[in-house]
Amino acid sequence: MSETGGAERSALIHKLARPSRAYKLHAWLAMGGLALFLLLYFALAGWFGWTAWRLTFGAGSGTRDAFWGWIVGACAAFLAVFMLKAVFFVKHGGGDDDIAITPEQQPELFRFLHRLADKAGAPRPHKVFISPRVNAAVFYDLSILNLVLPSKKNLEIGLGLVNTLTLGEFRAVLAHEFGHFAQRAMAVGRWVYVAQQIAAALVARRDKLDDFLNGLSRIDIRIAWVGWTLRLIVWSIRSLVDTVFQLVLLMQRALSREMELNADLVAVSLTGSDALIHALHKLDAADDAWNRAAGFVMNEKAKGRLTRDLFEIQTQVIGHMGRLLGDPQYGRTPALASADPAQHRVFRAELAQPPQMWLTHPLNHEREANAKRHYVAAPIDERPAWALFDQAQALREAVTAKLLGAPPE
């Protein structure tokens, strides 16, 4: 490649990884909606708290209406506690069957991850976990403190995904995830997720405060009316919070779709336009085969027979489904177009599509069009992704045993 051609390619790759105008617009809208939601939420909780203090300790003790002031103040204090209790939560990311791995256990994998993160201009993952699932994702633990303090990002690598991808495709998927690591708008997603936990704790969770109201509503009618009134107000607050937060979620989901497209372009800039699309092509087959394989090994366990390697079953299921469907390309890498690969399409737009406003991810044909809008040709390493893992067979068996709740033999 000439020096001029190399410079043009570098400029194109740099341009691909930069956030688009739509991305920035959705980020600002999501931040504005979230800020308004949190402002209204804490303002309402604060108003209840202020009213409780004003009608009790802040009121004169000798006034004629002091008794009723304490009654109303106590109710306002209850509502303030009801709203603020949702703030104190800790949400742990990841799954119960995740296994933390270290550079000492998997040195080649970590060298691969660190090189890729550095090329993407992203922070290296705080911790790396493997799971049996068909997945690769950024996750983190969250609490109310993460509205102010950044949370440390962890990386989940699902072996059900590793089992179906080539090394080149796996690199593209991880480049996409490191694209998320580098996104400043991840902070918006974190803030929205914190707010979502607050809203969910308020709207869906039932605890001792609800039990107290239910008990208060079932005693003498001279007191029960207080419980009835408070239950009506609590129901109104829950309905209001749920309705307002749905609007925040719509804005966040629009941002999430833009974040996915931007992370795809980071992957394209590092691995070319084809590798990520090939990985997306395999996902449905991989996911379906994993679910069937997991169901099979669980049935075998119920019969007293433990499977050593779930992922070998997954591979066999993909081959079997391809034969049943008469599709030799089922779950396999699609052939590259020899002529005009930029115009070649693996995915087609479906006639019936879900409403986009509720989607967190773009549809696959939209992702392919985005990845090939500025086509970047690059070789794809055809070795299996397992090549990155030391003692891969032992790892497969250990993860299978953990999923089945049995120690490996």
XYZ file of C-alpha atoms in Angstrom:
409
model
C 0.000 0.000 0.000
C 1.337 3.465 -0.900
C 2.047 6.092 1.749
C -0.887 8.165 0.467
C -3.240 5.186 0.551
C -2.120 4.298 4.064
C -2.795 7.863 5.242
C -6.281 7.812 3.688
C -7.052 4.496 5.385
C -5.836 5.799 8.759
C -7.989 8.910 8.377
C -11.033 6.783 7.502
C -10.475 4.476 10.477
C -10.118 7.481 12.805
C -13.321 8.971 11.384
C -15.268 5.731 11.875
C -14.518 5.568 15.597
C -15.636 9.158 16.289
C -19.158 9.651 17.738
C -21.697 10.803 15.161
C -23.915 13.871 15.469
C -26.944 11.622 16.122
C -24.999 9.868 18.879
C -24.183 13.175 20.589
C -27.768 14.430 20.227
C -29.246 11.296 21.815
C -26.652 11.481 24.605
C -27.698 15.022 25.479
C -31.402 14.135 25.306
C -30.901 11.126 27.564
C -28.892 13.200 30.045
C -31.523 15.950 30.062
C -34.396 13.520 30.593
C -32.519 11.699 33.327
C -31.573 14.932 35.107
C -35.207 16.067 35.031
C -36.426 12.718 36.390
C -33.930 12.724 39.270
C -34.644 16.377 40.055
C -38.387 15.750 40.274
C -37.899 12.539 42.253
C -35.664 14.034 44.916
C -37.673 17.265 44.974
C -40.847 15.309 45.786
C -39.055 13.232 48.438
C -37.573 16.425 49.897
C -40.955 18.138 49.933
C -42.433 15.249 51.926
C -39.503 15.433 54.363
C -39.791 19.220 54.714
C -43.549 18.980 55.254
C -43.044 16.344 57.934
C -40.570 18.549 59.827
C -42.657 21.741 59.377
C -45.824 20.145 60.777
C -44.102 18.417 63.712
C -40.877 19.707 65.228
C -41.034 22.946 63.254
C -44.539 23.852 64.468
C -45.400 25.536 67.762
C -46.400 23.048 70.449
C -49.224 25.166 71.793
C -51.198 25.635 68.589
C -54.762 24.386 68.379
C -54.070 22.152 65.387
C -50.861 20.624 66.749
C -52.424 17.165 67.041
C -53.504 17.079 63.388
C -50.151 18.565 62.409
C -48.398 15.593 63.957
C -50.768 13.158 62.229
C -50.247 14.730 58.780
C -46.525 15.197 59.494
C -46.168 11.528 60.387
C -47.855 10.586 57.109
C -45.525 12.925 55.179
C -42.526 11.407 56.970
C -43.745 7.939 55.979
C -43.958 9.002 52.328
C -40.468 10.570 52.458
C -39.022 7.329 53.862
C -41.003 5.357 51.264
C -39.347 7.302 48.422
C -35.837 7.508 49.856
C -35.614 3.806 50.763
C -35.418 3.007 47.040
C -32.164 4.981 46.834
C -30.243 2.562 49.058
C -29.546 -0.404 46.824
C -26.557 -2.300 45.511
C -26.910 -4.033 42.156
C -24.314 -6.682 41.372
C -23.578 -7.279 37.705
C -22.787 -10.607 36.118
C -24.410 -13.984 36.687
C -24.252 -16.628 39.372
C -22.425 -19.024 37.067
C -19.682 -16.537 36.102
C -16.079 -17.477 36.915
C -13.397 -14.825 37.427
C -10.144 -15.488 35.591
C -6.734 -13.875 36.017
C -3.727 -13.173 33.782
C -1.856 -15.948 35.570
C -4.523 -18.466 34.550
C -4.997 -17.231 30.965
C -1.912 -15.198 29.953
C -2.471 -15.362 26.180
C -6.098 -14.247 26.495
C -5.165 -11.269 28.665
C -2.365 -10.216 26.322
C -4.907 -10.340 23.501
C -7.456 -8.304 25.504
C -4.948 -5.679 26.600
C -3.580 -5.187 23.089
C -7.085 -4.807 21.702
C -8.165 -2.383 24.447
C -5.077 -0.252 23.855
C -5.736 -0.135 20.098
C -9.349 0.891 20.750
C -8.199 3.655 23.085
C -10.283 2.056 25.850
C -9.490 1.323 29.492
C -8.539 -2.260 30.183
C -11.247 -4.288 31.967
C -11.117 -4.214 35.753
C -11.957 -7.913 35.934
C -12.650 -10.602 33.340
C -15.262 -13.308 33.867
C -16.137 -16.328 31.790
C -19.654 -17.711 31.637
C -21.292 -20.607 29.788
C -23.617 -18.281 27.860
C -23.594 -17.037 24.268
C -22.569 -13.536 25.248
C -19.881 -10.892 25.471
C -20.732 -7.829 27.524
C -19.569 -4.959 29.699
C -21.053 -5.019 33.198
C -20.471 -3.365 36.550
C -21.709 -3.239 40.122
C -23.918 -0.251 40.860
C -25.170 1.776 43.801
C -26.414 5.330 44.337
C -22.761 6.388 44.695
C -22.292 5.709 40.973
C -24.317 8.810 40.150
C -21.125 10.619 41.219
C -18.325 8.049 41.187
C -17.476 6.035 38.053
C -17.960 2.295 38.314
C -15.218 -0.115 37.309
C -16.100 -1.950 34.119
C -15.834 -5.723 33.955
C -15.871 -7.921 30.856
C -17.933 -11.085 30.488
C -16.815 -13.632 27.890
C -19.355 -16.348 27.190
C -17.836 -19.662 26.158
C -20.997 -20.491 24.219
C -19.989 -17.597 21.959
C -16.283 -18.512 21.882
C -17.257 -22.037 20.821
C -18.914 -20.824 17.609
C -16.570 -18.057 16.400
C -13.281 -17.898 14.585
C -10.492 -15.926 16.197
C -11.054 -13.055 13.753
C -14.775 -12.907 14.519
C -14.128 -13.102 18.252
C -11.668 -10.218 17.944
C -14.353 -8.139 16.217
C -16.891 -8.878 18.975
C -14.427 -7.891 21.685
C -13.431 -4.764 19.732
C -17.125 -3.853 19.804
C -17.177 -4.298 23.591
C -14.048 -2.177 23.989
C -15.815 0.402 21.864
C -18.336 0.537 24.711
C -15.506 0.771 27.262
C -14.254 3.898 25.500
C -17.656 5.597 25.185
C -18.187 8.587 27.427
C -21.915 8.056 27.040
C -21.482 4.823 29.012
C -21.724 7.170 32.004
C -25.206 8.166 30.821
C -26.121 4.492 30.591
C -24.760 3.972 34.103
C -26.768 6.917 35.454
C -29.923 5.725 33.702
C -29.362 2.235 35.098
C -28.979 3.654 38.624
C -32.192 5.625 38.149
C -33.857 2.498 36.757
C -32.945 0.572 39.908
C -34.382 3.387 42.041
C -37.592 3.427 40.008
C -37.872 -0.376 40.019
C -37.293 -0.538 43.776
C -40.018 2.034 44.298
C -42.559 0.700 41.800
C -42.151 -3.080 41.981
C -40.638 -3.940 45.358
C -42.926 -4.671 48.286
C -41.410 -4.604 51.778
C -42.214 -3.972 55.433
C -43.551 -0.474 54.743
C -46.198 -2.002 52.470
C -46.947 -4.644 55.088
C -47.374 -1.854 57.639
C -49.862 -0.029 55.400
C -51.803 -3.228 54.750
C -52.003 -3.924 58.468
C -53.014 -0.329 59.235
C -55.809 -0.557 56.665
C -57.342 -3.637 58.332
C -57.804 -2.321 61.878
C -60.503 -0.054 63.354
C -62.045 2.233 60.743
C -61.177 5.286 62.866
C -57.512 4.536 62.109
C -57.824 2.454 58.950
C -58.724 5.520 56.871
C -55.175 6.784 57.389
C -53.862 3.554 55.848
C -56.339 3.807 52.962
C -55.271 7.380 52.241
C -51.583 6.539 52.377
C -52.055 3.506 50.116
C -53.815 5.713 47.570
C -50.981 8.262 47.684
C -48.352 5.495 47.436
C -50.149 4.022 44.421
C -50.252 7.495 42.818
C -46.532 8.051 43.429
C -45.663 4.653 41.983
C -47.797 5.291 38.901
C -46.276 8.744 38.386
C -42.694 7.531 38.773
C -43.304 4.576 36.447
C -44.888 6.786 33.765
C -42.213 9.478 33.874
C -39.386 6.958 33.863
C -40.786 5.249 30.764
C -40.082 8.487 28.897
C -36.509 8.468 30.213
C -36.148 4.854 29.034
C -37.312 5.761 25.532
C -34.571 8.395 25.291
C -31.999 6.015 26.783
C -32.926 3.243 24.342
C -32.491 5.635 21.431
C -29.040 6.460 22.834
C -28.322 2.751 23.336
C -28.975 2.069 19.641
C -26.574 4.849 18.674
C -23.984 3.489 21.133
C -24.245 0.061 19.510
C -23.726 1.522 16.037
C -20.760 3.550 17.273
C -19.207 0.503 18.991
C -19.704 -1.432 15.737
C -17.684 1.232 13.917
C -14.894 0.924 16.490
C -14.840 -2.796 15.690
C -14.849 -2.028 11.950
C -11.916 0.368 12.387
C -9.871 -2.384 14.080
C -11.026 -5.571 12.351
C -12.680 -4.561 9.072
C -16.294 -4.522 7.925
C -16.859 -8.268 7.553
C -15.716 -9.985 10.766
C -18.342 -8.435 13.034
C -21.145 -9.139 10.529
C -20.041 -12.760 10.281
C -20.197 -13.024 14.083
C -23.702 -11.525 14.104
C -24.715 -14.049 11.430
C -23.711 -16.901 13.753
C -25.383 -15.596 16.906
C -28.938 -16.880 16.370
C -27.747 -20.399 15.576
C -25.278 -20.327 18.480
C -27.926 -19.132 20.920
C -30.544 -21.651 19.775
C -28.017 -24.512 19.893
C -26.830 -23.475 23.359
C -30.396 -23.468 24.712
C -31.054 -26.902 23.220
C -27.721 -28.229 24.512
C -28.341 -26.824 28.011
C -31.795 -28.411 28.068
C -30.308 -31.730 26.988
C -27.586 -31.801 29.651
C -30.082 -30.801 32.340
C -32.359 -33.669 31.302
C -29.375 -35.999 31.394
C -28.530 -34.759 34.882
C -32.100 -35.520 36.021
C -31.497 -39.101 34.840
C -28.281 -39.316 36.840
C -25.950 -38.812 33.880
C -23.555 -35.848 33.913
C -22.271 -34.391 30.649
C -18.588 -33.487 30.603
C -18.625 -30.900 27.805
C -21.717 -28.803 27.089
C -19.957 -26.983 24.272
C -19.342 -30.151 22.253
C -23.086 -30.764 22.444
C -23.671 -27.213 21.215
C -21.416 -27.835 18.209
C -23.226 -31.077 17.378
C -26.628 -29.365 17.645
C -25.582 -26.668 15.157
C -24.493 -29.321 12.670
C -27.683 -31.319 13.211
C -29.925 -28.250 12.755
C -28.079 -27.362 9.558
C -28.814 -30.826 8.174
C -32.471 -30.646 9.239
C -32.899 -27.258 7.586
C -30.975 -28.296 4.484
C -28.683 -25.298 5.013
C -24.945 -26.119 4.965
C -24.188 -22.488 5.950
C -26.343 -22.636 9.093
C -24.299 -21.286 12.009
C -21.187 -21.110 9.855
C -19.122 -18.250 8.471
C -20.849 -16.885 5.339
C -18.820 -16.832 2.165
C -17.164 -13.521 1.287
C -18.335 -11.914 -1.934
C -15.571 -11.973 -4.521
C -16.951 -8.968 -6.400
C -17.870 -5.673 -4.690
C -17.916 -6.906 -1.065
C -19.053 -3.460 0.129
C -22.430 -4.039 -1.552
C -22.777 -7.672 -0.469
C -25.358 -8.170 2.298
C -25.700 -11.064 4.720
C -28.861 -9.677 6.383
C -32.069 -8.511 4.746
C -34.756 -6.249 6.173
C -37.736 -8.309 7.344
C -41.291 -7.426 6.379
C -42.496 -7.478 9.998
C -40.223 -5.586 12.369
C -40.670 -4.678 16.049
C -41.267 -1.001 16.942
C -37.824 0.611 16.977
C -38.626 2.898 19.917
C -38.502 -0.061 22.351
C -35.315 -1.642 20.963
C -31.960 -1.310 22.761
C -30.046 -2.653 19.736
C -30.394 -1.823 16.030
C -31.637 -4.581 13.764
C -28.951 -6.684 12.109
C -29.505 -5.318 8.599
C -29.103 -1.786 10.009
C -25.858 -2.790 11.715
C -24.547 -4.304 8.497
C -25.408 -1.186 6.481
C -23.650 0.903 9.133
C -20.547 -1.325 9.114
C -20.275 -1.295 5.314
C -21.163 2.341 4.697
C -17.416 3.004 4.573
C -16.119 -0.431 3.674
C -12.863 -1.498 5.347
C -11.321 -4.673 3.951
C -9.263 -6.734 6.385
C -8.133 -10.379 6.620
C -10.016 -12.551 9.138
C -8.098 -15.045 11.256
C -9.848 -18.370 10.611
C -8.403 -20.204 13.606
C -10.931 -21.154 16.292
C -11.334 -18.596 19.104
C -10.378 -21.364 21.557
C -6.766 -20.777 20.445
C -6.595 -17.908 22.961
C -7.358 -20.127 25.953
C -4.842 -22.245 27.840
C -6.064 -25.770 28.644
C -9.282 -25.082 26.748
C -10.736 -28.571 27.224
C -10.268 -28.466 30.992
C -11.894 -25.024 31.038
C -14.884 -26.254 29.018
C -15.381 -29.128 31.435
C -15.004 -26.921 34.523
C -17.617 -24.439 33.274
C -19.970 -27.285 32.343
C -19.562 -28.802 35.821
C -20.281 -25.457 37.496
C -23.417 -25.003 35.387
C -24.605 -28.463 36.417
C -23.747 -27.837 40.062
C -21.320 -30.740 40.154
C -17.544 -30.785 40.756
C -15.479 -31.634 37.666
C -14.075 -35.150 37.588
